[in-house]
Short mmCIF file of C-alpha atoms and ligand atoms in Angstrom, two decimals:
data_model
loop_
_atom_site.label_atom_id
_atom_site.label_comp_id
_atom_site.label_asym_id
_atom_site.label_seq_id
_atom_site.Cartn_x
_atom_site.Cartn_y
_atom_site.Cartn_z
CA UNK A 608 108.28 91.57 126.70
CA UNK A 609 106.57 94.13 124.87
CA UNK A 610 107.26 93.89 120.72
CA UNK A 611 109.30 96.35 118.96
CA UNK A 612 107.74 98.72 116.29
CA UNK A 613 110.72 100.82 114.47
CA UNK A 614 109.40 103.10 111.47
CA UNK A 615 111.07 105.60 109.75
CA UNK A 616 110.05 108.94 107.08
CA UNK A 617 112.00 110.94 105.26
CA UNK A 618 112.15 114.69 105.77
CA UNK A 619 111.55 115.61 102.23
CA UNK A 620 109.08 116.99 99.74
CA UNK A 621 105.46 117.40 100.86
CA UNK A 622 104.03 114.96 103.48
CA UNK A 623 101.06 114.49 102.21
CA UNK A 624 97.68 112.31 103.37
CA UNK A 625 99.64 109.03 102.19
CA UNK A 626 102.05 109.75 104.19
CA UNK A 627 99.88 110.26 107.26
CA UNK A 628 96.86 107.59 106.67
CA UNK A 629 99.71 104.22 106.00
CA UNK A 630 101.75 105.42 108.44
CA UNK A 631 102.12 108.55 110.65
CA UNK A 632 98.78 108.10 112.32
CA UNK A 633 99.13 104.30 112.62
CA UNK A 634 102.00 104.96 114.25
CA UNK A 635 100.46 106.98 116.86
CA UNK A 636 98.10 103.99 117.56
CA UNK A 637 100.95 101.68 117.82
CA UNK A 638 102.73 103.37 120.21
CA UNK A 639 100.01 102.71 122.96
CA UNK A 640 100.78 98.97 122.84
CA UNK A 641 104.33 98.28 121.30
CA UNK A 642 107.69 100.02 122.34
CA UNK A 643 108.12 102.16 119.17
CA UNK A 644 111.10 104.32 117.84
CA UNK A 645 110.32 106.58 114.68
CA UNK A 646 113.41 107.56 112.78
CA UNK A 647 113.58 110.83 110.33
CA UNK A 648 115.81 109.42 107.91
CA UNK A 649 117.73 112.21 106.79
CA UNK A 650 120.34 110.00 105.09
CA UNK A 651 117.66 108.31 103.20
CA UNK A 652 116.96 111.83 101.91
CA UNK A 653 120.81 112.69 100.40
CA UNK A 654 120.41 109.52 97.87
CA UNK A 655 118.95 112.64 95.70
CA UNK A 656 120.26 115.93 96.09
CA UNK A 657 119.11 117.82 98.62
CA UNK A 658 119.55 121.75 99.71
CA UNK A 659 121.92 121.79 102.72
CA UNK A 660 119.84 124.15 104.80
CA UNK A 661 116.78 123.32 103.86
CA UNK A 662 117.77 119.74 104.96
CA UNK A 663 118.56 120.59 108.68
CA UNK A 664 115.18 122.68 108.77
CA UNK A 665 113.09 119.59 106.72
CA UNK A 666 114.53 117.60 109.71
CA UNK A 667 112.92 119.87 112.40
CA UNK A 668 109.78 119.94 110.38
CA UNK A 669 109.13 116.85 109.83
CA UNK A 670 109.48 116.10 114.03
CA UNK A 671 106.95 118.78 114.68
CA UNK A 672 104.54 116.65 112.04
CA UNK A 673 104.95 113.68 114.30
CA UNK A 674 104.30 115.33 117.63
CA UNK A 675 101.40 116.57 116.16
CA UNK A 676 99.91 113.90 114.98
CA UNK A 677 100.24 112.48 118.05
CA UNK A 678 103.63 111.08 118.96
CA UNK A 679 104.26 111.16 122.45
CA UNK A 680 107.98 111.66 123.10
CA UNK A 681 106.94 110.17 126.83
CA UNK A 682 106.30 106.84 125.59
CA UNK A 683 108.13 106.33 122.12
CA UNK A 684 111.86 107.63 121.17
CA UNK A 685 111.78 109.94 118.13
CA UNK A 686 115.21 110.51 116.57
CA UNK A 687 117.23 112.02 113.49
CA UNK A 688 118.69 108.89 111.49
CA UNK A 689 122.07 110.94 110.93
CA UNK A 690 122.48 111.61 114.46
CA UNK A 691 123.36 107.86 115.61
CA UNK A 692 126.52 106.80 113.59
CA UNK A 693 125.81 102.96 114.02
CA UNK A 694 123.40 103.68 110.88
CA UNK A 695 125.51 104.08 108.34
CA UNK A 696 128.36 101.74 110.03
CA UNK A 697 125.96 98.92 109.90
CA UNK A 698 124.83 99.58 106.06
CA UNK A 699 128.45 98.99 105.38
CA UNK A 700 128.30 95.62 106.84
CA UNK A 701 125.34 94.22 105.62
CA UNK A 702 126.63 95.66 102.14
CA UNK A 703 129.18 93.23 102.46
CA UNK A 704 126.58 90.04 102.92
CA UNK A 705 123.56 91.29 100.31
CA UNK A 706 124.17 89.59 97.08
CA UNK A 707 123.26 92.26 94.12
CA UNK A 708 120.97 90.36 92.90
CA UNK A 709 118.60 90.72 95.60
CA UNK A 710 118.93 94.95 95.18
CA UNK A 711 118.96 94.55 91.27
CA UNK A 712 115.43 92.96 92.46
CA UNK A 713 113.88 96.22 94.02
CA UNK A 714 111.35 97.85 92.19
CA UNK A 715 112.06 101.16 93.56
CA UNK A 716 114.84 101.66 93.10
CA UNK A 717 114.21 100.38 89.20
CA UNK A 718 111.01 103.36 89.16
CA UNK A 719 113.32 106.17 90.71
CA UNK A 720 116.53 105.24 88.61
CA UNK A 721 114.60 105.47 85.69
CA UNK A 722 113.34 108.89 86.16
CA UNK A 723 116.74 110.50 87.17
CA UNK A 724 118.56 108.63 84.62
CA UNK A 725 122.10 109.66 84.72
CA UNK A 726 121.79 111.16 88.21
CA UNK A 727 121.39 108.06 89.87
CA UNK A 728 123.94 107.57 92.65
CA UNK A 729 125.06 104.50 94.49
CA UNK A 730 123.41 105.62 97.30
CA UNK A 731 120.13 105.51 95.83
CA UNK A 732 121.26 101.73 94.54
CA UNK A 733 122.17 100.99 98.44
CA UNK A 734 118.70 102.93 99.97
CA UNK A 735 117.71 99.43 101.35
CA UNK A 736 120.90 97.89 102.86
CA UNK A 737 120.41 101.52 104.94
CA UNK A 738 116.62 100.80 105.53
CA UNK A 739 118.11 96.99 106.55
CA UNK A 740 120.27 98.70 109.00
CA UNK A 741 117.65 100.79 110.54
CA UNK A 742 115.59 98.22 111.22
CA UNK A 743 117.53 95.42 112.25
CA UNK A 744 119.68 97.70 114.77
CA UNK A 745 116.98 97.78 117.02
CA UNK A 746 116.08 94.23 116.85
CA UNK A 747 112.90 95.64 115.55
CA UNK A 748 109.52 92.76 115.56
CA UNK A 749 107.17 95.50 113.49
CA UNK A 750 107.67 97.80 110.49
CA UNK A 751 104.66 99.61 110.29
CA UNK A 752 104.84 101.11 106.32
CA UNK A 753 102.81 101.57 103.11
CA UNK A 754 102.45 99.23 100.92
CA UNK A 755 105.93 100.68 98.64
CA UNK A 756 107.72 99.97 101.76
CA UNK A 757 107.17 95.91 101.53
CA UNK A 758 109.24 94.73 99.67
CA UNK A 759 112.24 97.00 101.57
CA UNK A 760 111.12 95.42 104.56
CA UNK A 761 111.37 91.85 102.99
CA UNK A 762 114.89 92.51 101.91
CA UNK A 763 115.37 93.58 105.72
CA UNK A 764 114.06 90.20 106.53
CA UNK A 765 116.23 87.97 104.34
CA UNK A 766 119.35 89.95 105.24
CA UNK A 767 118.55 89.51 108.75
CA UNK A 768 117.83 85.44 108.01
CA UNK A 769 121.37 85.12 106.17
CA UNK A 770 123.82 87.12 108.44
CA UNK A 771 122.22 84.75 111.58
CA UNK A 772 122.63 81.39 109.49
CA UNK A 773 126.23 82.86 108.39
CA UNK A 774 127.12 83.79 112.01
CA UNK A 775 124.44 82.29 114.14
CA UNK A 776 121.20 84.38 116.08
CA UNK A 777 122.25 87.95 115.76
CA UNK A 778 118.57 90.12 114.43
CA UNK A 779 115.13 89.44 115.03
CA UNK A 780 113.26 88.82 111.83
CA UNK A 781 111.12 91.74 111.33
CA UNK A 782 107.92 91.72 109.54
CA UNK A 783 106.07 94.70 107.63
CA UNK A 784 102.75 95.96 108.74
CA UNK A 785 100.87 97.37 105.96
CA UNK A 786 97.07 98.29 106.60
CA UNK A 787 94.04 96.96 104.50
CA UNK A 788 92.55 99.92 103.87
CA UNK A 789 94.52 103.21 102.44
CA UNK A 790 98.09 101.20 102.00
CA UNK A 791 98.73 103.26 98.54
CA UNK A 792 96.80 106.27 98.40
CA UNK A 793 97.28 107.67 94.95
CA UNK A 794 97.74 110.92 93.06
CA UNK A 795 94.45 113.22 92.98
CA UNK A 796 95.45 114.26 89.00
CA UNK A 797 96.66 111.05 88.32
CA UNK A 798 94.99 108.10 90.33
CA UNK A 799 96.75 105.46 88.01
CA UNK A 800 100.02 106.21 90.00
CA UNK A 801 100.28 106.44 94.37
CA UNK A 802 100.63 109.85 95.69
CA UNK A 803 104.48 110.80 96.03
CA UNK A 804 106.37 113.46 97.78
CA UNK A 805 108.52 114.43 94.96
CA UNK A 806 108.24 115.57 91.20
CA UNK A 807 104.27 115.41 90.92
CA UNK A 808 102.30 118.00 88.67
CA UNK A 809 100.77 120.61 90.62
CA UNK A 810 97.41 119.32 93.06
CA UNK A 811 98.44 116.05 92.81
CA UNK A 812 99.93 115.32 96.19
CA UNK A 813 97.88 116.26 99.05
CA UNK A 814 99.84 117.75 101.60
CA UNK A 815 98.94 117.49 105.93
CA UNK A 816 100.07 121.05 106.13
CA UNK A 817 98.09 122.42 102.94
CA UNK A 818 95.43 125.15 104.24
CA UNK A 819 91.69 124.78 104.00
CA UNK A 820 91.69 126.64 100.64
CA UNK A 821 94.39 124.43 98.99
CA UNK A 822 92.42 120.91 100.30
CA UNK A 823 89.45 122.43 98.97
CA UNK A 824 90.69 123.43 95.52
CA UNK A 825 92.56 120.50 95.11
CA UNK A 826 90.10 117.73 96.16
CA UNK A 827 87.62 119.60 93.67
CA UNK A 828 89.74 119.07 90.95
CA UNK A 829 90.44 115.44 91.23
CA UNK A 830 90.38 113.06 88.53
CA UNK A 831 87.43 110.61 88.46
CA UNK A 832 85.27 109.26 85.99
CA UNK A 833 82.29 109.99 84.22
CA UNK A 834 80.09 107.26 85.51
CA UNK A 835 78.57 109.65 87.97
CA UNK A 836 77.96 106.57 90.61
CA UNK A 837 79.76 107.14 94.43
CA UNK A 838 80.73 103.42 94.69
CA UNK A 839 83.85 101.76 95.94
CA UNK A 840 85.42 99.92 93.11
CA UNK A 841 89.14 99.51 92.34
CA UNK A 842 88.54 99.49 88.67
CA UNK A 843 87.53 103.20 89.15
CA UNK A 844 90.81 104.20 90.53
CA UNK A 845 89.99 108.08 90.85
CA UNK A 846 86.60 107.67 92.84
CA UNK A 847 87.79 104.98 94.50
CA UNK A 848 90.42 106.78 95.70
CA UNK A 849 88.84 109.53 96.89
CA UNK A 850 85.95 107.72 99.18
CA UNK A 851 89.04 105.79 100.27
CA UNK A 852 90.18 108.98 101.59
CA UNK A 853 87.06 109.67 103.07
CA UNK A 854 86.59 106.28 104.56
CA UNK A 855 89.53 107.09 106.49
CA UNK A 856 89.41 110.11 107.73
CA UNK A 857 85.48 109.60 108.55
CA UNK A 858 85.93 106.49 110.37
CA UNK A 859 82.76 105.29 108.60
CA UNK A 860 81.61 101.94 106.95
CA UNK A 861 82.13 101.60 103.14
CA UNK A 862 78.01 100.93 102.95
CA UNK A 863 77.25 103.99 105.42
CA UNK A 864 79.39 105.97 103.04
CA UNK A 865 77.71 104.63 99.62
CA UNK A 866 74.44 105.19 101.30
CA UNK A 867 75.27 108.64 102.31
CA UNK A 868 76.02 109.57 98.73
CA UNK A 869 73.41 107.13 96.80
CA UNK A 870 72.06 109.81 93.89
CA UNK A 871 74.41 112.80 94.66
CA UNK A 872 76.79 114.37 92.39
CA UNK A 873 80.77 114.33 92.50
CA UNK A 874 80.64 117.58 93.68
CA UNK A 875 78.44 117.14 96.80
CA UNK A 876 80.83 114.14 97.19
CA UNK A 877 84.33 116.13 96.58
CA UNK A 878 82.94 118.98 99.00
CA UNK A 879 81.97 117.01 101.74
CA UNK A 880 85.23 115.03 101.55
CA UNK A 881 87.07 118.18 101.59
CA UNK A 882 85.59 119.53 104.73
CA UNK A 883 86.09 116.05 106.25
CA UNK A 884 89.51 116.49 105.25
CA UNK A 885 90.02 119.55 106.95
CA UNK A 886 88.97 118.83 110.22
CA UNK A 887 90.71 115.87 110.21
CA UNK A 888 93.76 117.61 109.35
CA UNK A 889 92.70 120.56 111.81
CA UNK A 890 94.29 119.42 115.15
CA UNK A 891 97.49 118.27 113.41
CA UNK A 892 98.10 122.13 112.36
CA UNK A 893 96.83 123.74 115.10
CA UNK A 894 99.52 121.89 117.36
CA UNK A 895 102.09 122.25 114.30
CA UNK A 896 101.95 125.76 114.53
CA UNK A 897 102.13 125.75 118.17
CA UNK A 898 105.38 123.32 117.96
CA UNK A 899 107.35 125.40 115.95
CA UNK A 900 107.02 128.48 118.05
CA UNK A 901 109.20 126.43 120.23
CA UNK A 902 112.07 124.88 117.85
CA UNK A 903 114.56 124.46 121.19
CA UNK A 904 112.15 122.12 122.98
CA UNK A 905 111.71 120.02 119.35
CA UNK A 906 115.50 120.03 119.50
CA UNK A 907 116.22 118.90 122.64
CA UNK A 908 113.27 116.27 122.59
CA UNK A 909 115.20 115.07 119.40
CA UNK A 910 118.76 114.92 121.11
CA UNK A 911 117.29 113.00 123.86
CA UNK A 912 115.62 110.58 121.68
CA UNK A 913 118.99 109.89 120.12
CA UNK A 914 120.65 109.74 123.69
CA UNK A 915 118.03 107.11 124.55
CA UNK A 916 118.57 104.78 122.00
CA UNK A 917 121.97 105.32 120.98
CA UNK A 918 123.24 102.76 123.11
CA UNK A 919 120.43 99.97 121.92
CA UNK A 920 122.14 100.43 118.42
CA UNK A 921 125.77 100.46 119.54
CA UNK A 922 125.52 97.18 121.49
CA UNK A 923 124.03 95.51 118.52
CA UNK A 924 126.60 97.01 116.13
CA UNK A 925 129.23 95.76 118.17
CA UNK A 926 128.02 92.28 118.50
CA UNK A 927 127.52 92.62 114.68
CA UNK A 928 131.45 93.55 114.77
CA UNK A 929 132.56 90.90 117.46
CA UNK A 930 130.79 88.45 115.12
CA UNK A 931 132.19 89.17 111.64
CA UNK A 932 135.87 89.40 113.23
CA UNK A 933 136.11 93.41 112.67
CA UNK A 934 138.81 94.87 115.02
CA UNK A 935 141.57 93.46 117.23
CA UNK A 936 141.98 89.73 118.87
CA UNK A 937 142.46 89.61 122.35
CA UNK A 938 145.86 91.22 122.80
CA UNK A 939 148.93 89.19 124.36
CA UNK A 940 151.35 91.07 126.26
CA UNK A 941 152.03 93.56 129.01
P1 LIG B 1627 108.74 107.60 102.82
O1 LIG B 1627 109.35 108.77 103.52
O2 LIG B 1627 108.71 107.62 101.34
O3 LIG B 1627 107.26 107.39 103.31
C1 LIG B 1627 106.91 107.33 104.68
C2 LIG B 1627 105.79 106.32 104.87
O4 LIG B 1627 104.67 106.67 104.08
C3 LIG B 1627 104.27 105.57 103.26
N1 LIG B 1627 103.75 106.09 101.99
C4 LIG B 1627 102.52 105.85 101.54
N2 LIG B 1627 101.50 105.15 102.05
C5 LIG B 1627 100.35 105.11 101.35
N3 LIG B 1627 100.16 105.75 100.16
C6 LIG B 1627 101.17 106.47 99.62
N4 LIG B 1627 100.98 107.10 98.46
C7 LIG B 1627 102.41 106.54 100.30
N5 LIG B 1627 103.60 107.15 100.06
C8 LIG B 1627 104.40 106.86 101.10
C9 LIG B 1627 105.53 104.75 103.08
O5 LIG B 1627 105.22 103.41 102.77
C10 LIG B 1627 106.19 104.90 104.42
O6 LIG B 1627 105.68 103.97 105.34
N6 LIG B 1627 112.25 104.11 102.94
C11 LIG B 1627 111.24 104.74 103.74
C12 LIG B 1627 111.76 105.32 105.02
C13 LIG B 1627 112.55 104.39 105.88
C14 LIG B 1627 112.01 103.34 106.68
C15 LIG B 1627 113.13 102.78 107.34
C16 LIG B 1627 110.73 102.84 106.88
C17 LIG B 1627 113.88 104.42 106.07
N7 LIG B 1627 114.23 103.44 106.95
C18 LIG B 1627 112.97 101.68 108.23
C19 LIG B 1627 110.59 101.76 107.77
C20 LIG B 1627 111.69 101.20 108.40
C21 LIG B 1627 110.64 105.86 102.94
O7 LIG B 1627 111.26 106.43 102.07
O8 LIG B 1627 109.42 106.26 103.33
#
C-alpha cells in the first residue's frame, strides 16, 4: 500500500516563497509517489478575524496557487477544510483527550497570543487539536511542513499514541517531513525572524504572486551584512538567507553557487537572484492567471475533491465515535 501524505495551508495573507519552497512545491513532488490530499484550511484561518468575502475568494485563490504549482487534481484530492464537517467534529473529540498542558506547551500559539494580546480567542488556543484532526482523519503516514509546523505535527502524534492506548489501534502515527534545506525561510527586512504571511513591515514577505518589479525591488533591498563575502553561513542570517533562496530555486550546489559569486558585490548577487526568482516563479503565474479565468472548473475540481474523500473521514470519525461510546446502544425492541 502506497503511504499517505496529508498537508494543509491556510488561505490567508500573502503566500510567499516560504510558503512555496517547505511546502507547496514539495508537495507537488510528493504526489508522484505517495497518495496525497492537500487541505485549504479555511477554519484554521477564522482563529483571527477574517473578512467574510474575502475569505470565500482567499479560498479559491489559494486552490489556483496549488494547481499551478503543480498539483494534479488527477492524482491527489485537493479540498476546502470547512467543506467536510468530520473536521471540526473530530477537534471536539480529541479536545476531550489533550491534556492542557501539552497546548500550554506550543510555541505558536505562545508567539501569536502575544502579539494579539487581548484578541486571542480559544480558537487560536485549540489551532492544533484542529491540525490533530486533519491529520489523523485520514490516517495520514506523512506531514510534509516547514519547520514551524513540527512541533503541531508532534502534538498530532502523541494525541494519536494516547487515544489508541486509551481505546486500542484507532490512527496511524504520523510523522512530519521537514526538508534540510529552506525549512524556515526568513524575512528579507528582518532575517532574524522566518518570513510570515501576516503583520510584516512592507518587502519583508516575498510573495509567489508578486510581479517581476516587486521581486526585483524587494530582493534589492534585503538586509545583509557588511562583510561583503557571498558565503553560506548561518551566523550571517541575511546573506545566508538569500543564497538559500537561490540555492533553491537554482537547483545548484552550495560550492557552484559560492564559486559563481567569489569577488562580486551584493548587488550582482541580489540581481541575479532576483531574475532567478522570477523565472522560477514565472510558470506558477502564467498558469495562475490562466486558472482564474475559469473559477467554475476550480470550483467544481474543489467539490469533487471533497466528494472523494469525504467518506475516508466519515468512516474514521465514526469508528472514533463507536469507540468513545458517543450515540445510542444497540436498541431493544420492536
Ligand atoms: P501555514 O499556512 O502557516 O503555512 C503553510 C506551509 O508553509 C510552511 N511555512 C514555511 N516554511 C518555510 N519558511 C517559512 N517562513 C514558512 N512559513 C510557513 C509551513 O510550515 C506550512 O507547511 N497549521 C498549518 C496548516 C495546517 C496543516 C494541517 C499542515 C492545518 N492543518 C495539517 C499540515 C497538516 C499552517 O498554518 O500553515
Amino acid at each position: 500500500m502506497k503511504k499517505r501524505v496529508f498537508s494543509g495551508i491556510q488561505p490567508t495573507g500573502t503566500i510567499h516563497i516560504g510558503n512555496y519552497l517547505a511546502a507547496i512545491r514539495r508537495w507537488v513532488i510528493a504526489q508522484a509517489e505517495y497518495e496525497s490530499i492537500f487541505c485549504i484550511v479555511d477554519l484554521h484561518a477564522i482563529t483571527v478575524p477574517q473578512e467574510p468575502k474575502l475569505l470565500k475568494a482567499k479560498n479559491l485563490e489559494m486552490a489556483a496557487i496549488l494547481l499551478a504549482a503543480g498539483i494534479d487534481p488527477g492524482v491527489s484530492v485537493i479540498f476546502v477544510q470547512s467543506q467536510i464537517g468530520a473536521h471540526a467534529e473530530l477537534a471536539w473529540i480529541l479536545n476531550c483527550i489533550i491534556p492542557m498542558g501539552w497546548m500550554l506547551r506550543m510555541t505558536q500559539f505562545k508567539e501569536k497570543s502575544q502579539r494579539q494580546k487581548e484578541q486571542v480567542t480559544t480558537g487560536l488556543f485549540d489551532y492544533p487539536a484542529l491540525m490533530a484532526a486533519d491529520i489523523l482523519l485520514y490516517r495520514t503516514n506523512l506531514v510534509p511542513v516547514g519547520e514551524d509546523q513540527r512541533q503541531h505535527v508532534e502534538l498530532a502524534r502523541d494525541v494519536a499514541e494516547r487515544f489508541n492506548s486509551r481505546y486500542g489501534p484507532t490512527f496511524e502515527l504520523p510523522e512530519a517531513v521537514i526538508p534540510e534545506v529552506g525549512s524556515r525561510i526568513m524575512g528579507l527586512k528582518d532575517p532574524t525572524k522566518k518570513m510570515s504571511k501576516t503583520g510584516d513591515e512592507e518587502g519583508n514577505v516575498l510573495g509567489v504572486l508578486d510581479s517581476p518589479d516587486e521581486i526585483r525591488a524587494k530582493i534589492m533591498k534585503a538586509v545583509t551584512d557588511p562583510l561583503r563575502e557571498i558565503r553560506f553561513d548561518p551566523d550571517r542570517p541575511g546573506i545566508n538567507n538569500l543564497l538559500v533562496i537561490y540555492e533553491l530555486f537554482s537547483g545548484e550546489s552550495r560550492a557552484a553557487i559560492e564559486q559563481r559569486f567569489a569577488g562580486k558585490g551584493y548587488a550582482q548577487f541580489k540581481a541575479e537572484l532576483a531574475e532567478t526568482v522570477i523565472e522560477g516563479l514565472r510558470p506558477l503565474q502564467l498558469r495562475f492567471r490562466e486558472l482564474m479565468e475559469d473559477q467554475r472548473y476550480i470550483g467544481r475540481l474543489l467539490e469533487e475533491g471533497a466528494g472523494r474523500i469525504r467518506p475516508v473521514a466519515e468512516e474514521t470519525l465514526s469508528t472514533v465515535k463507536e469507540k468513545v461510546g458517543l450515540g445510542l446502544p444497540v436498541l431493544k425492541g420492536a
